[in-house]
Amino acid sequence: MDLQTKAIHVGYEKDSQRTMAVPIYQTTAYEFNDTQHAANLFSLKELGNIYTRLNNPTTDVFEKRFAEVEGGAASIATASGMSAIFYAIVNASEAGDNIICASQLYGGTLTQTTYTLKRLGIETRFFDVHKPEAIEALVDERTKIIFFESLTNPSIDVADIEAITTIANKYGILSVVDNTVATPILCRPFEFGADVIVHSTSKYTTGQGLALGGIMVERHNLVEKLKNNPRYTHFNEPDESYHGLVYTEVPLPPYSLRARLSLLRDLGAVPAPFNSWLFIQGLEHLSLRMQEHSKNALALALFLESHPKVTKVNYPGLKSNANYKNAQKYFDGGASSGLLSFEVSSYEEAAKVVDATKIYSLVVNIGDSKSIITHPASTTHQQLKDDELKACGVSQGLIRISCGLESINDLIADIKQALEA
Ligand SMILES: *Cc1c(COP(=O)(O)O)cnc(C)c1O
């Protein structure tokens, strides 16, 4: 089955009502048939509904569908992208361990790794996403995860996925890829050796800025990498908190099983059933939208490149961009999603352009059908000094756009009048 068909059909079996739309099961808990049935569910002799913190039939359809669209074996939906990232990391690591992260990261991931995980005793070692060869020097026997974004937000770089997963495989370390900006429509990290993929579904999956959510997907046969691997004793030794279950000994995808049975049980942070339903609606047309976001962004980038007031344009789909080669290799037909940025001469000039636009909304989000414009130097990166700004590729005059689905003629005309105002 092709992606587009899976995104519309997988995981939903109609009940006696035969509803075409997936029902929203807005419930906290589920009634057991009798004590034997309850006991079977709790001991995993039977799989079924217990409590919505562990699973929910609407969320279940979303998880099955998203896992298939991403080409994975199973997935765990979460309350936000940040919780999906946290689960993907702490599922394999604990105090005393370390993880290796590309330094080009989403702001929340940067603070989660630098501050919150550090307080929990998990150290993060950073590498430049353009220099994957630097990873090997950072590896030791307590390294549990190599984490990076396929298409980085906000720096808009494209990772050499294969180069990074090759190193992860050499040392038997799990690679975790944040595929939020590229989406499974444009980029297929499992086909290039990734082990686990995470997303913020708050962005392109919902597609209209409707709901916060995240998802963690594991590849097929991940058990091969975990079984008897001394880095991952949690998966090979009995889990005391689940009456001695050994995750690599049961015929279920182990990374998701452990995340569900221990992390969802103990930490929660699951999506509301209604939000899962919104993500199901978003998935149905994700593929059409991603082609259109990419087409609009490329046309806008080409226009900006030709404008005399613009000193630089960053978009991986442009031949002039340092990421062009990786974009051609890793993205479907080179289609590079909706994020682009460009520079004008100064902070004041950038503020003037942003304030003069009429269609673009000044918002710190991406992946909406509505176009979004941001000025990092006055918002997300306001606290940083000039040299720190430079280090993360943000100049005073940098403007970032999440290109929406409006008519490209209107999007270009609006930016043009704002530049020339
Ligand atoms: C937004 C975003 C996140 C965080 O997701 P939330 O759903 O806002 O928690 C993580 N990674 C990337 C690349 C993002 O763009």
XYZ file of C-alpha atoms and ligand atoms in Angstrom:
436
model
C 0.000 0.000 0.000
C 1.279 3.490 -0.786
C 1.716 6.175 1.881
C -1.320 8.181 0.841
C -3.606 5.141 1.155
C -2.141 4.150 4.529
C -2.594 7.702 5.837
C -6.333 7.416 5.148
C -7.151 3.804 6.047
C -4.717 2.006 8.367
C -5.771 1.029 11.882
C -9.510 1.640 11.765
C -11.911 -1.293 11.890
C -15.509 -0.156 11.782
C -17.744 -1.292 14.638
C -21.489 -2.027 14.404
C -22.301 1.656 13.753
C -20.176 1.597 10.557
C -19.105 5.229 10.980
C -16.860 6.450 8.171
C -15.066 8.863 10.501
C -12.997 7.347 13.318
C -15.077 7.765 16.522
C -13.763 9.903 19.370
C -13.662 7.632 22.431
C -13.780 10.365 25.049
C -13.389 8.200 28.139
C -10.999 7.725 31.021
C -11.541 4.001 31.653
C -13.028 0.756 30.308
C -15.185 -1.901 31.951
C -13.768 -5.418 32.311
C -15.960 -8.481 31.595
C -15.019 -10.090 34.917
C -12.028 -10.460 37.253
C -10.386 -13.078 35.017
C -10.537 -10.695 32.044
C -9.115 -7.879 34.170
C -6.316 -10.138 35.429
C -5.486 -11.222 31.856
C -5.233 -7.623 30.678
C -2.965 -6.640 33.557
C -0.683 -9.632 32.981
C -0.600 -9.046 29.188
C -2.095 -12.504 28.517
C -4.672 -10.538 26.575
C -4.228 -7.065 25.064
C -7.041 -4.594 25.579
C -8.280 -1.355 27.065
C -7.573 -0.603 30.723
C -7.234 3.137 31.292
C -6.666 6.047 28.870
C -3.240 6.855 30.366
C -2.140 3.484 28.906
C -4.224 3.354 25.739
C -7.354 4.678 24.080
C -9.142 3.381 20.949
C -9.012 6.736 19.116
C -5.341 7.262 19.975
C -4.754 3.632 18.982
C -5.917 4.296 15.401
C -3.638 7.335 15.232
C -0.652 5.355 16.576
C -1.133 2.457 14.151
C -1.677 4.794 11.223
C 1.283 7.052 11.954
C 3.602 4.070 12.530
C 2.631 2.656 9.107
C 3.015 6.008 7.370
C 6.489 6.390 8.912
C 7.316 2.786 7.954
C 7.790 1.687 11.576
C 6.599 -1.241 13.691
C 4.733 0.596 16.463
C 4.349 4.026 18.003
C 3.430 5.835 21.199
C 1.436 9.075 20.959
C 2.193 11.697 23.603
C 0.782 14.993 24.857
C 3.445 17.091 23.088
C 6.561 16.855 20.967
C 8.667 17.619 24.040
C 7.219 14.641 25.937
C 7.835 12.343 22.936
C 11.490 13.449 22.924
C 11.786 12.976 26.688
C 10.327 9.444 26.475
C 12.515 8.503 23.517
C 15.598 9.491 25.541
C 14.772 8.236 29.056
C 13.392 4.947 27.713
C 17.044 3.980 27.208
C 18.994 6.150 29.618
C 19.267 6.987 33.306
C 21.488 8.908 35.751
C 25.165 8.357 34.892
C 24.481 7.845 31.177
C 25.112 10.261 28.342
C 23.531 11.073 25.004
C 25.040 12.700 21.918
C 23.021 15.453 20.240
C 23.399 17.578 17.142
C 23.708 21.155 18.375
C 21.311 22.452 15.692
C 18.151 21.773 17.696
C 14.680 23.030 18.442
C 14.835 25.429 21.434
C 12.820 23.180 23.772
C 15.026 20.187 22.954
C 18.127 22.257 23.600
C 16.897 23.279 27.064
C 15.532 19.793 27.868
C 18.924 18.217 27.123
C 21.130 21.008 28.524
C 19.237 21.656 31.768
C 16.455 19.196 32.615
C 18.210 15.953 31.640
C 21.391 17.227 33.282
C 19.504 17.658 36.580
C 18.385 14.035 36.223
C 22.034 12.971 35.813
C 21.986 12.427 32.041
C 24.793 14.304 30.283
C 24.421 15.660 26.740
C 27.427 15.906 24.411
C 26.946 18.078 21.341
C 28.262 17.798 17.767
C 27.855 20.045 14.726
C 25.299 18.399 12.421
C 27.594 19.222 9.470
C 30.433 17.241 11.099
C 29.071 13.766 11.918
C 32.655 12.444 11.971
C 33.038 14.273 15.314
C 30.568 11.863 16.970
C 33.002 8.982 17.450
C 35.238 10.935 19.825
C 32.187 11.546 22.068
C 31.109 7.895 22.398
C 31.812 5.865 25.531
C 30.251 2.777 27.142
C 27.579 4.891 28.845
C 26.375 6.503 25.579
C 22.747 5.502 25.039
C 21.317 7.709 22.289
C 22.484 9.715 19.276
C 19.819 12.362 18.669
C 19.385 14.754 15.737
C 16.753 16.499 13.608
C 16.423 15.472 9.944
C 15.540 19.046 8.938
C 16.570 21.321 11.790
C 14.349 23.964 13.371
C 15.123 26.880 13.435
C 18.516 26.702 11.656
C 17.081 24.868 8.559
C 19.977 22.445 8.051
C 19.622 18.946 6.597
C 21.380 16.129 8.462
C 23.423 13.506 6.648
C 21.210 10.792 8.158
C 23.149 7.854 6.776
C 26.512 9.157 8.002
C 25.125 9.499 11.541
C 23.246 6.171 11.703
C 26.314 4.347 10.336
C 28.312 5.548 13.347
C 25.430 4.681 15.714
C 25.326 1.148 14.273
C 29.104 0.716 14.514
C 28.836 1.147 18.297
C 25.422 -0.501 18.754
C 23.894 2.801 19.920
C 20.283 3.795 19.257
C 19.767 6.665 16.820
C 16.745 8.892 17.409
C 15.641 11.316 14.680
C 13.260 14.242 15.118
C 11.433 14.218 11.760
C 8.913 16.975 12.635
C 9.786 19.511 9.948
C 10.433 17.083 7.096
C 7.479 14.774 7.978
C 7.293 11.127 6.818
C 5.959 12.387 3.498
C 9.219 14.073 2.487
C 11.820 12.152 4.495
C 12.118 8.441 5.429
C 14.761 8.139 8.178
C 14.120 4.397 8.771
C 15.240 3.723 5.192
C 18.569 5.341 6.082
C 19.193 3.329 9.233
C 17.393 5.285 11.998
C 16.082 3.285 14.987
C 13.491 5.601 16.533
C 11.702 8.627 15.048
C 9.996 11.346 17.064
C 7.648 14.113 15.993
C 5.877 17.103 17.316
C 2.447 16.435 15.804
C 1.549 20.028 16.784
C 3.107 21.187 13.510
C 2.504 19.660 10.069
C 0.527 16.641 11.324
C -2.327 18.713 12.699
C -1.474 21.169 9.941
C -3.706 24.003 11.012
C -2.267 24.770 14.433
C -5.137 23.007 16.182
C -3.630 20.768 18.847
C -0.466 19.988 20.786
C 0.892 16.459 20.483
C 3.856 14.215 19.828
C 4.657 10.693 18.717
C 7.549 8.243 19.031
C 7.871 5.531 16.355
C 10.222 2.528 16.437
C 11.539 0.673 13.414
C 10.842 -2.953 12.563
C 13.132 -5.514 14.254
C 14.621 -3.094 16.745
C 14.825 -6.106 19.058
C 17.907 -7.218 17.081
C 19.821 -4.177 18.229
C 18.635 -4.305 21.850
C 18.888 -8.031 22.569
C 22.010 -8.920 24.579
C 23.337 -5.397 23.999
C 25.148 -4.430 27.252
C 24.160 -0.772 26.725
C 20.502 -1.628 27.109
C 20.215 -3.870 30.148
C 16.727 -2.431 30.866
C 15.453 -4.285 27.854
C 17.256 -7.555 28.597
C 16.763 -7.936 32.318
C 13.488 -8.517 34.200
C 11.512 -5.331 34.861
C 10.749 -5.445 38.590
C 7.974 -2.912 38.124
C 6.201 -5.238 35.687
C 6.449 -8.623 37.437
C 9.741 -9.570 35.842
C 8.848 -8.888 32.192
C 11.873 -9.001 29.833
C 11.045 -6.664 26.950
C 13.269 -8.352 24.368
C 11.700 -11.759 25.143
C 8.120 -10.904 24.134
C 6.935 -10.789 20.497
C 5.988 -7.089 20.594
C 8.006 -4.021 19.489
C 10.123 -3.547 22.650
C 10.801 0.205 22.631
C 7.111 1.095 22.455
C 6.110 -1.642 24.873
C 8.493 -0.392 27.544
C 7.472 3.235 26.933
C 3.822 2.308 27.317
C 4.083 -0.017 30.288
C 6.515 2.023 32.302
C 6.729 5.630 31.027
C 3.064 6.202 30.172
C 2.058 4.351 33.338
C 4.361 6.390 35.599
C 4.542 9.764 33.853
C 1.361 10.099 31.795
C 1.470 12.906 29.195
C -0.810 11.167 26.691
C -2.884 13.047 24.103
C -6.549 13.786 24.775
C -8.679 11.509 22.552
C -10.028 14.577 20.771
C -6.497 15.679 19.886
C -5.697 12.202 18.523
C -8.815 12.540 16.372
C -7.557 15.901 15.041
C -4.203 14.283 14.150
C -6.072 11.529 12.289
C -7.828 14.240 10.228
C -4.484 15.949 9.589
C -2.776 12.751 8.416
C -5.405 12.242 5.703
C -4.131 15.208 3.682
C -0.562 15.534 5.009
C 0.905 14.344 1.732
C -0.993 16.901 -0.375
C -0.106 19.680 2.044
C 3.610 18.869 2.201
C 3.938 19.050 -1.587
C 2.175 22.414 -1.542
C 4.116 23.838 1.450
C 7.342 22.847 -0.325
C 6.273 24.340 -3.680
C 5.243 27.643 -2.075
C 8.425 27.850 0.013
C 10.660 27.250 -3.010
C 8.867 29.898 -5.079
C 9.087 32.393 -2.212
C 12.774 31.586 -1.650
C 13.514 32.152 -5.349
C 11.700 35.488 -5.238
C 13.590 36.584 -2.116
C 16.918 35.555 -3.650
C 16.240 37.963 -6.526
C 15.312 40.923 -4.289
C 17.989 43.650 -3.827
C 17.106 44.272 -0.139
C 17.673 40.617 0.777
C 21.279 39.755 1.579
C 20.875 36.012 2.089
C 18.200 33.289 1.743
C 18.301 29.920 3.552
C 16.224 27.187 1.981
C 17.568 23.681 1.343
C 15.710 23.517 -1.986
C 17.850 26.357 -3.416
C 20.925 25.357 -5.432
C 22.858 28.090 -3.610
C 22.187 26.438 -0.220
C 24.854 24.421 1.616
C 22.226 21.756 2.396
C 21.103 21.317 -1.219
C 22.965 18.026 -1.735
C 21.540 16.446 1.436
C 18.058 17.739 0.556
C 18.279 16.046 -2.851
C 19.399 12.797 -1.249
C 17.038 12.639 1.734
C 13.872 14.473 0.662
C 11.318 13.212 -1.819
C 12.274 14.845 -5.118
C 14.241 17.427 -3.128
C 10.983 18.944 -1.781
C 12.211 20.734 1.332
C 9.127 21.548 3.447
C 7.853 25.009 4.385
C 10.587 26.565 6.536
C 12.847 29.246 5.129
C 14.700 32.255 6.428
C 16.294 35.339 4.937
C 18.382 38.290 6.027
C 17.958 42.012 5.614
C 20.477 44.663 6.642
C 19.613 45.228 10.330
C 17.376 44.570 13.348
C 15.361 47.722 12.538
C 14.940 46.800 8.884
C 13.778 43.269 9.838
C 11.281 44.645 12.372
C 9.940 46.993 9.693
C 9.431 44.168 7.182
C 7.762 41.885 9.742
C 5.401 44.637 10.912
C 4.489 45.655 7.348
C 3.275 42.214 6.227
C -0.491 41.718 6.123
C -0.983 38.002 5.377
C 1.828 36.588 7.519
C 1.093 36.286 11.245
C 3.729 37.110 13.855
C 3.653 33.823 15.763
C 6.218 31.386 17.201
C 4.940 28.225 15.534
C 5.502 26.386 12.258
C 3.612 23.971 10.036
C 0.313 25.831 9.954
C -1.747 26.279 6.776
C -1.528 29.992 7.650
C 1.836 31.596 6.858
C 3.887 32.633 9.854
C 6.698 35.162 10.167
C 9.143 35.543 13.070
C 12.075 37.753 13.946
C 14.295 35.575 16.186
C 16.506 38.471 17.407
C 13.523 40.192 19.059
C 11.739 37.029 20.302
C 13.085 33.478 20.680
C 16.744 34.592 20.660
C 16.332 37.950 22.432
C 18.500 37.016 25.460
C 21.528 36.015 23.402
C 24.555 38.249 22.865
C 25.861 39.029 19.363
C 28.512 36.258 19.365
C 26.020 33.713 20.723
C 23.526 34.719 18.037
C 26.193 34.209 15.415
C 27.022 30.737 16.775
C 23.449 29.570 16.220
C 23.211 31.195 12.808
C 20.894 34.019 13.841
C 21.717 37.571 12.742
C 19.947 40.767 13.872
C 18.281 41.020 10.466
C 17.196 37.385 10.165
C 13.514 36.736 9.407
C 12.052 33.239 9.489
C 8.982 32.148 7.574
C 6.819 29.057 7.843
C 5.276 29.140 4.406
C 1.585 28.295 4.474
C -0.945 27.205 1.898
C -2.230 30.603 0.738
C -1.839 31.525 -2.950
C 1.841 31.959 -3.735
C 1.027 35.123 -5.719
C -0.381 36.726 -2.581
C 2.493 35.504 -0.400
C 5.096 36.984 -2.764
C 3.176 40.250 -3.263
C 2.834 40.731 0.499
C 6.539 40.211 1.219
C 7.439 42.437 -1.720
C 5.325 45.350 -0.474
C 6.715 44.865 3.051
C 10.324 44.946 1.791
C 9.618 48.057 -0.268
C 7.396 49.855 2.267
C 7.828 22.202 17.919
C 8.926 21.240 17.882
C 9.159 20.383 18.967
C 8.349 20.449 20.244
O 7.039 20.067 20.028
P 5.794 20.542 20.963
O 4.672 19.760 20.368
O 5.674 22.007 20.821
O 6.126 20.099 22.349
C 10.193 19.470 18.856
N 10.964 19.397 17.754
C 10.774 20.213 16.692
C 11.659 20.089 15.505
C 9.752 21.161 16.714
O 9.585 21.975 15.655
